[in-house]
PDB file of N, CA and C in Angstrom:
ATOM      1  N   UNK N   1     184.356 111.483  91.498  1.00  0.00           N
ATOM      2  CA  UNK N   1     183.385 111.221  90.456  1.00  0.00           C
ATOM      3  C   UNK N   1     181.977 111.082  91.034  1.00  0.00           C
ATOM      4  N   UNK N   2     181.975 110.405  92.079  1.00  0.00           N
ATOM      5  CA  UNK N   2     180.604 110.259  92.707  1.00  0.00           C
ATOM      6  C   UNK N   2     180.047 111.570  93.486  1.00  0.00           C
ATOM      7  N   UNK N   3     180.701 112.853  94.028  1.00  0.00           N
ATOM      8  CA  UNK N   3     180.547 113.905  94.123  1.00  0.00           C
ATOM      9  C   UNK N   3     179.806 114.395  93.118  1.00  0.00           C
ATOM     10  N   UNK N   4     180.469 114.549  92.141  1.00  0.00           N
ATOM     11  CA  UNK N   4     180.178 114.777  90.865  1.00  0.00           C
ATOM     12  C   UNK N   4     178.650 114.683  90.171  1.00  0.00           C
ATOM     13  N   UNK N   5     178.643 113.325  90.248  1.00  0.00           N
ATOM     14  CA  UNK N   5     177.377 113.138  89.583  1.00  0.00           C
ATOM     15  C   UNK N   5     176.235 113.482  90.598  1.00  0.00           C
ATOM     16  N   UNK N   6     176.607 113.184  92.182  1.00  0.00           N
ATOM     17  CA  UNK N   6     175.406 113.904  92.694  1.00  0.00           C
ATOM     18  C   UNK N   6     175.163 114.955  92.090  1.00  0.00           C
ATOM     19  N   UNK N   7     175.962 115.987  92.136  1.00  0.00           N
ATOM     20  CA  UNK N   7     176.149 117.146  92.038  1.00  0.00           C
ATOM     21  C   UNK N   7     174.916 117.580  90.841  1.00  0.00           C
ATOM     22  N   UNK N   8     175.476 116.669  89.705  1.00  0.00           N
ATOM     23  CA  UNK N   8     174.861 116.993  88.244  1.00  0.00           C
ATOM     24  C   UNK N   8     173.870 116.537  88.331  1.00  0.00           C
ATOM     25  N   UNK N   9     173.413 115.855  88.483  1.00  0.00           N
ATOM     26  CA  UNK N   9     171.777 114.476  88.686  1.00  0.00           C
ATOM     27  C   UNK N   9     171.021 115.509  89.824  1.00  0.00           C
ATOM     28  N   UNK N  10     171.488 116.026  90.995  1.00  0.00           N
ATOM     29  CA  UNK N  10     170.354 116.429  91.716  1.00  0.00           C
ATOM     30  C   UNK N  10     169.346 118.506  91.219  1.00  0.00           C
ATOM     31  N   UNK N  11     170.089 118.467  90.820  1.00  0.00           N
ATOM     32  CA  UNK N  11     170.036 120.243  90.082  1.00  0.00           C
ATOM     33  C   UNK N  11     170.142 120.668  91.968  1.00  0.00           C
ATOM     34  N   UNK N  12     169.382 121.703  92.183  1.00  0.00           N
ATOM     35  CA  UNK N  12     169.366 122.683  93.094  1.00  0.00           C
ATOM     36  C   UNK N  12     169.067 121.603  94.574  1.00  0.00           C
ATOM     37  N   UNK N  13     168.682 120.457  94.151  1.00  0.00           N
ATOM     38  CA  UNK N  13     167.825 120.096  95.506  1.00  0.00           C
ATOM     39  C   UNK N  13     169.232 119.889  96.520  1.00  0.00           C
ATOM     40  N   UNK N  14     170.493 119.417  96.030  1.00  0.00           N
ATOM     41  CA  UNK N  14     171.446 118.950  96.670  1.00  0.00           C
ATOM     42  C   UNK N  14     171.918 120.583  97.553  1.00  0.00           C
ATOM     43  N   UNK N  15     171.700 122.040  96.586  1.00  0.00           N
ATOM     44  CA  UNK N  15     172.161 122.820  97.421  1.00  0.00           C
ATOM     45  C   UNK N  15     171.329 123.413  98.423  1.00  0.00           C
ATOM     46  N   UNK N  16     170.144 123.092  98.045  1.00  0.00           N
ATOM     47  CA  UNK N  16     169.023 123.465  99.116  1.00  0.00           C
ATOM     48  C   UNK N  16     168.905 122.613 100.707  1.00  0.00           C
ATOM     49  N   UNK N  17     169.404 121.305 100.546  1.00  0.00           N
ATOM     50  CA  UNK N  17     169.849 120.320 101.589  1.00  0.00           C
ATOM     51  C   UNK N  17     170.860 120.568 102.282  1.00  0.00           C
ATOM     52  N   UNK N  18     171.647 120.949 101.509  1.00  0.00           N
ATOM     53  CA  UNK N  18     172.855 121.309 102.612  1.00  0.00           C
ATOM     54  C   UNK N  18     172.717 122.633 103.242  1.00  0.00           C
ATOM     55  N   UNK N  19     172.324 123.632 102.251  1.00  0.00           N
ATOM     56  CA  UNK N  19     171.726 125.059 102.964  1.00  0.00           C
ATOM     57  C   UNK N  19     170.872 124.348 104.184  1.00  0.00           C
ATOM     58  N   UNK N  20     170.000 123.918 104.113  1.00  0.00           N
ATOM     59  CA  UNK N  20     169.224 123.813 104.920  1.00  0.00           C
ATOM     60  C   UNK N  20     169.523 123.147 106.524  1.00  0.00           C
ATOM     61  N   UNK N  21     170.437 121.957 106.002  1.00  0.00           N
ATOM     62  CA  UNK N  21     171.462 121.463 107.184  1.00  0.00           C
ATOM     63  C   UNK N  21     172.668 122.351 107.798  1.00  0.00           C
ATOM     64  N   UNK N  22     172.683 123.020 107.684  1.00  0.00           N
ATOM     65  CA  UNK N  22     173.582 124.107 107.947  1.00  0.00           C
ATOM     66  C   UNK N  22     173.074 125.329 108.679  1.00  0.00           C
ATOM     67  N   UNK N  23     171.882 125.656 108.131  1.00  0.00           N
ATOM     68  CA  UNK N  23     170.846 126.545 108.312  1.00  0.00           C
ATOM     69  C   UNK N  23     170.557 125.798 110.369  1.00  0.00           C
ATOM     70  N   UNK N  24     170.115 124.691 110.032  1.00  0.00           N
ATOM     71  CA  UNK N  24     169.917 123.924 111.388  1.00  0.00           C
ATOM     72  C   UNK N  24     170.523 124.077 112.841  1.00  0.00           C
ATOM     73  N   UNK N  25     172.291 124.019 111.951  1.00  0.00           N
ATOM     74  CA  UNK N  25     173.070 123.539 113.065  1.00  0.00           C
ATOM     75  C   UNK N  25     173.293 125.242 113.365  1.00  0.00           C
ATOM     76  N   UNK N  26     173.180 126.121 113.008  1.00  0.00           N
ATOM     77  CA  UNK N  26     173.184 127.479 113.505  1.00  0.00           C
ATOM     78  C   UNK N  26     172.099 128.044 114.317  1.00  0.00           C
ATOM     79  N   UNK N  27     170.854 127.795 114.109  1.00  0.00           N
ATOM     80  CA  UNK N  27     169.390 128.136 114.661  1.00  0.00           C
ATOM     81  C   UNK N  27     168.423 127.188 115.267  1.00  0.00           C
ATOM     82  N   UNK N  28     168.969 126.014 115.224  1.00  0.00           N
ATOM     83  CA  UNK N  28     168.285 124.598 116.149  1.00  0.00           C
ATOM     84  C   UNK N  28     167.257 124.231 115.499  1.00  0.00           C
ATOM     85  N   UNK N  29     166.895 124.763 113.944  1.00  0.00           N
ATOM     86  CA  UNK N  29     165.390 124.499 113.067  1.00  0.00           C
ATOM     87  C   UNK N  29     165.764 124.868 111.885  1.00  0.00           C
ATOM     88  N   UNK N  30     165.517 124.114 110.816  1.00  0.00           N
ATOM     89  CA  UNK N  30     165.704 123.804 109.631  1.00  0.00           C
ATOM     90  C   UNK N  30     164.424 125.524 108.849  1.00  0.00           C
ATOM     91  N   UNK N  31     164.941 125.712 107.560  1.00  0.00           N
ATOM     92  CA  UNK N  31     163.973 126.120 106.849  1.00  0.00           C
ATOM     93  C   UNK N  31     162.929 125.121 106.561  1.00  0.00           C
ATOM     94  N   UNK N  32     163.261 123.702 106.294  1.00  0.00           N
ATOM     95  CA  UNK N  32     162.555 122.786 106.449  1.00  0.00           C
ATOM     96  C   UNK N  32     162.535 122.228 107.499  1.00  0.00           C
ATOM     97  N   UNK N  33     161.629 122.058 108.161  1.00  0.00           N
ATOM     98  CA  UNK N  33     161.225 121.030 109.077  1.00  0.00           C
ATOM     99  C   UNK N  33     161.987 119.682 109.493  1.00  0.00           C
ATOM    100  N   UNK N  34     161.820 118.964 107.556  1.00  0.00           N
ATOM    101  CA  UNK N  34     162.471 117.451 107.544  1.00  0.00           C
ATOM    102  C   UNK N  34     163.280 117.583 106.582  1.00  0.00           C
ATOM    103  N   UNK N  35     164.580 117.767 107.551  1.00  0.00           N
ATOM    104  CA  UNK N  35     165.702 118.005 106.921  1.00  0.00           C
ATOM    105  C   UNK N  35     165.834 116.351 106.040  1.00  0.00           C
ATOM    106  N   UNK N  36     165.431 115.696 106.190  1.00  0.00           N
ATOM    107  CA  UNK N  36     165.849 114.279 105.366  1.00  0.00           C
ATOM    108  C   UNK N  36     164.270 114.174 104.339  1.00  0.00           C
ATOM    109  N   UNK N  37     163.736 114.898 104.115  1.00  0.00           N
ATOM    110  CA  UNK N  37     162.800 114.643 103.408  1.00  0.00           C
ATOM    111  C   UNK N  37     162.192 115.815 102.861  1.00  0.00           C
ATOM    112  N   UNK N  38     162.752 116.201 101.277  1.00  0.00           N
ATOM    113  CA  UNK N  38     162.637 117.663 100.981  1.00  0.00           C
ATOM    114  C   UNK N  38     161.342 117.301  99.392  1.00  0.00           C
ATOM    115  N   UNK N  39     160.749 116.224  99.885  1.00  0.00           N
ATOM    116  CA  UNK N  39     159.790 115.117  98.541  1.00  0.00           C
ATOM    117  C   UNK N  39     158.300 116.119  98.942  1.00  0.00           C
ATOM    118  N   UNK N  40     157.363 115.408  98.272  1.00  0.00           N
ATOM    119  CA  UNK N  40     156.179 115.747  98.241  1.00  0.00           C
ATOM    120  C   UNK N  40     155.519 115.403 100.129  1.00  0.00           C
ATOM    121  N   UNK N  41     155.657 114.902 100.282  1.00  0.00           N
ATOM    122  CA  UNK N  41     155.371 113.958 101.803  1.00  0.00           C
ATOM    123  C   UNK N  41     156.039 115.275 103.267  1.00  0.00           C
ATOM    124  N   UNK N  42     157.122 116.084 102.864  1.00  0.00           N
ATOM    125  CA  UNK N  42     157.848 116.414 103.581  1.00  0.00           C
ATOM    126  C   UNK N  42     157.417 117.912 103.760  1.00  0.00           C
ATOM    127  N   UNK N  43     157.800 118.767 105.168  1.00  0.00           N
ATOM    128  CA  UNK N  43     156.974 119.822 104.886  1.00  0.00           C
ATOM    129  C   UNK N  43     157.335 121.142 104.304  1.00  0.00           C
ATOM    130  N   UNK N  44     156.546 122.491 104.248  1.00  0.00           N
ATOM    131  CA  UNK N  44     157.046 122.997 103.370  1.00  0.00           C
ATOM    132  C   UNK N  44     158.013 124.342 103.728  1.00  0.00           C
ATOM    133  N   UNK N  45     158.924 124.440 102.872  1.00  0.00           N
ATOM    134  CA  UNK N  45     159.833 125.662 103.588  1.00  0.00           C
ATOM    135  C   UNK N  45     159.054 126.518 104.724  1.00  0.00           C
ATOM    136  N   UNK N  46     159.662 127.256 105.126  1.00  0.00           N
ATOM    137  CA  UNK N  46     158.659 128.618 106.117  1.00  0.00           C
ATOM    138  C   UNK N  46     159.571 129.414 105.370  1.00  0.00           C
ATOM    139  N   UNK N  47     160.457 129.561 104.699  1.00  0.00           N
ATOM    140  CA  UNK N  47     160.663 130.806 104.117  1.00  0.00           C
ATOM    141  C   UNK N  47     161.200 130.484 102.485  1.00  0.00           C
ATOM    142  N   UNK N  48     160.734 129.872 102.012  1.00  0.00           N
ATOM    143  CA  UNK N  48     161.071 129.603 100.803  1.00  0.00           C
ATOM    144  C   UNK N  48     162.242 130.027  99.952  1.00  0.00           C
ATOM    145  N   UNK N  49     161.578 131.529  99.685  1.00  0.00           N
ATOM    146  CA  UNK N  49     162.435 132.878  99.193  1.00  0.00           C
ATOM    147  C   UNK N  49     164.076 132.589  99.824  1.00  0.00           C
ATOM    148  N   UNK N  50     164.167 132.703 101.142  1.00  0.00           N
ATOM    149  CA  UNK N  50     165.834 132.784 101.295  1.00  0.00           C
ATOM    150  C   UNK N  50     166.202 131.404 101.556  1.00  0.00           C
ATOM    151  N   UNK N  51     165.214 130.379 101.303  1.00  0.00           N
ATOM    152  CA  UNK N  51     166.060 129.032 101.133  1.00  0.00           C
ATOM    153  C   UNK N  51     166.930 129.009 100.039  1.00  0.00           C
ATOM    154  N   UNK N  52     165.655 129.579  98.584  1.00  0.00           N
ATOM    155  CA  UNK N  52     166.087 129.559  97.717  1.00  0.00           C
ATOM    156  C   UNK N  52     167.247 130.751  96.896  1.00  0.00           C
ATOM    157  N   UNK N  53     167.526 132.036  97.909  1.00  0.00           N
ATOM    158  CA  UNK N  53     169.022 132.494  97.820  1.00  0.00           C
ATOM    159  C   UNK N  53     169.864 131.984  98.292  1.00  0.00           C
ATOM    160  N   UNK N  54     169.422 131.131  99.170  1.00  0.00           N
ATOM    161  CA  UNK N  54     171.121 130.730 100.312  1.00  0.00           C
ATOM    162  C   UNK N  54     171.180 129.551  99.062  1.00  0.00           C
ATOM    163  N   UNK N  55     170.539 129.206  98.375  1.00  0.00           N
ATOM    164  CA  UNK N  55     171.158 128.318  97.582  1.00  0.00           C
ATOM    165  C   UNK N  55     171.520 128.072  96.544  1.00  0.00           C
ATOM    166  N   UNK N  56     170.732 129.177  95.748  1.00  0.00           N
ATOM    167  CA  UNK N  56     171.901 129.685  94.647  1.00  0.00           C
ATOM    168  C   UNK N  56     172.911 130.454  94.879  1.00  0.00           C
ATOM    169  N   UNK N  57     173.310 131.205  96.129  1.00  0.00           N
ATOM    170  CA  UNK N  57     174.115 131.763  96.518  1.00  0.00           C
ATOM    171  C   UNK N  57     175.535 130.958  96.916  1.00  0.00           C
ATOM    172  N   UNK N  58     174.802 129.925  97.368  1.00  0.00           N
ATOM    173  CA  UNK N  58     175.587 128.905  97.667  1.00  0.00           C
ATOM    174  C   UNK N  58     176.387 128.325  96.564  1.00  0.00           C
ATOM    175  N   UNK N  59     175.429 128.249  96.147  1.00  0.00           N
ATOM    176  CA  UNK N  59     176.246 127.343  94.307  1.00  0.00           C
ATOM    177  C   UNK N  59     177.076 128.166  93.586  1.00  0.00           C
ATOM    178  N   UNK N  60     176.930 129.496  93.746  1.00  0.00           N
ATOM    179  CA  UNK N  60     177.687 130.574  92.814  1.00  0.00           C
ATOM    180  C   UNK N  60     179.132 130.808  93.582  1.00  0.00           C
ATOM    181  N   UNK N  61     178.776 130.728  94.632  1.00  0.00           N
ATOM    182  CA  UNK N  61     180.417 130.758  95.555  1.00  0.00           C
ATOM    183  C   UNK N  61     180.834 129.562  95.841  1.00  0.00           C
ATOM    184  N   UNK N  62     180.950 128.609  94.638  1.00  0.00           N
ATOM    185  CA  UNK N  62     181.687 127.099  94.556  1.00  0.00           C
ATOM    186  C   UNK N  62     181.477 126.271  95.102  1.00  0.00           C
ATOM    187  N   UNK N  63     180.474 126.260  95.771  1.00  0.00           N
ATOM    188  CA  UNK N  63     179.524 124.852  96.791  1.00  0.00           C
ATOM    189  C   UNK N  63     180.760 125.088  98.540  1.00  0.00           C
ATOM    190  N   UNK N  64     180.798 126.308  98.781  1.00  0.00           N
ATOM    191  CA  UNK N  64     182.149 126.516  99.927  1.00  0.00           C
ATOM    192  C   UNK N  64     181.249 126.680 101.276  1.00  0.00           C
ATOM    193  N   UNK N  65     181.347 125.382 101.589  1.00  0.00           N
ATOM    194  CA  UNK N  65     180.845 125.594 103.155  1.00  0.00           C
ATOM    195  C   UNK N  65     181.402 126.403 104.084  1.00  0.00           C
ATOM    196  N   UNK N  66     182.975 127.477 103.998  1.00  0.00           N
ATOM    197  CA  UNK N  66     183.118 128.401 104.661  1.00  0.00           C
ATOM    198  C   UNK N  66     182.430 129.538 104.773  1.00  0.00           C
ATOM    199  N   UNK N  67     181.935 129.684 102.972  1.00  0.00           N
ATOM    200  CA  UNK N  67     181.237 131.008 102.382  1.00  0.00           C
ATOM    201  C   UNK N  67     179.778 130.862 103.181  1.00  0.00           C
ATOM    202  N   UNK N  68     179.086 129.927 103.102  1.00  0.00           N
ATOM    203  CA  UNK N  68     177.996 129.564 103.749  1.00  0.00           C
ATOM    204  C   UNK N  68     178.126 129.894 105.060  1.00  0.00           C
ATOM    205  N   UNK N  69     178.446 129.283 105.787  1.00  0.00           N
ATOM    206  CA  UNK N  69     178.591 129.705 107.579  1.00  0.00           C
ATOM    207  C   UNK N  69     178.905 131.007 107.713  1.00  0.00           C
ATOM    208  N   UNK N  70     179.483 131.724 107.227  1.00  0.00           N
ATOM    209  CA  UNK N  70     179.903 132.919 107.367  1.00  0.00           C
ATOM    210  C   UNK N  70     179.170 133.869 107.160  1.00  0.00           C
ATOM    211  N   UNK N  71     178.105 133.526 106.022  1.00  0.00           N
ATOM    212  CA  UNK N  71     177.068 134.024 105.496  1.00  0.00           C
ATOM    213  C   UNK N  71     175.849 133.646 106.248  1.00  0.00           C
ATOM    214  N   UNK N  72     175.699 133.234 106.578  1.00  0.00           N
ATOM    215  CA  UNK N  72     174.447 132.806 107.819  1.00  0.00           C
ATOM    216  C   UNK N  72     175.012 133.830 109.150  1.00  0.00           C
ATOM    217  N   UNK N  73     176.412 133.722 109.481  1.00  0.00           N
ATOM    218  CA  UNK N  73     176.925 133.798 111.230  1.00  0.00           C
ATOM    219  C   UNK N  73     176.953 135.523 111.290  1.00  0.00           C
ATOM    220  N   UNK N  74     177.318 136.200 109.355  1.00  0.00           N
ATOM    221  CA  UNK N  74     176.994 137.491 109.634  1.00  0.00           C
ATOM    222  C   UNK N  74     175.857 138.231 109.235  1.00  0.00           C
ATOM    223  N   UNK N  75     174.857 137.089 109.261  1.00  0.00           N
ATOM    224  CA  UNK N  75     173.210 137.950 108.967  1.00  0.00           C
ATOM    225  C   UNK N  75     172.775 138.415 110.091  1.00  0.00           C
ATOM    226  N   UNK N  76     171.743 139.484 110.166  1.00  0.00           N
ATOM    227  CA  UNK N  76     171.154 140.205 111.237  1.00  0.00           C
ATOM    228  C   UNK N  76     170.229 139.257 111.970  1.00  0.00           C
ATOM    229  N   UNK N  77     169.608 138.074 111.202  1.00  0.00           N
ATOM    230  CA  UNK N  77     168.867 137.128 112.203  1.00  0.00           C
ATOM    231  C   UNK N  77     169.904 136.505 113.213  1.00  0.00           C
ATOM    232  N   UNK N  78     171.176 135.898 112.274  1.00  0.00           N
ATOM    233  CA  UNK N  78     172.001 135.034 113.858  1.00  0.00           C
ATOM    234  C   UNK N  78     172.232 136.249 114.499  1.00  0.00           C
ATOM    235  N   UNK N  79     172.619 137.280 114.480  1.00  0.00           N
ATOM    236  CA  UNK N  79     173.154 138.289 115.477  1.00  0.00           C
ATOM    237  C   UNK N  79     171.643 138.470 116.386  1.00  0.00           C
ATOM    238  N   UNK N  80     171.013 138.394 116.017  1.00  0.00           N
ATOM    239  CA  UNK N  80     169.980 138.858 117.018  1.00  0.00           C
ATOM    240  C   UNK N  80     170.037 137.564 118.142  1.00  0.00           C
TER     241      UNK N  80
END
């Protein structure tokens, strides 16, 4: 239940956080900067645009952190 209501209460920001923490542990640097601070104060994407596919992308393939890693591990940036 408490999944849940994050889930519903945060709209996109919850999938953009985890994209983004994920995003991290693959490339050693966040799309954001401050991964704990995605507010007005905090800084701003460097790529906005595919923050914001990896995270509706994310949401459309059931919030699946396999689909995610996999999807990052077979883009042409990690291969490079």
């Amino acid at each position: 239940d408490l999944a849940n209501a994050m889930l519903e209460q945060s709209g996109p920001l919850m999938a953009r956080v985890i994209v983004n923490r994920i995003w991290k542990l693959h490339f050693g640097r966040g799309i954001v900067e401050t991964p704990s601070d995605f507010g007005t104060q905090g800084e701003r994407p460097s790529h906005p645009e595919l923050l914001e596919d990896l995270a509706r992308s994310f949401v459309e393939n059931g919030w699946s952190l396999k689909w995610l890693h996999k999807e990052i591990m077979l883009s042409s940036a990690y291969q490079q």
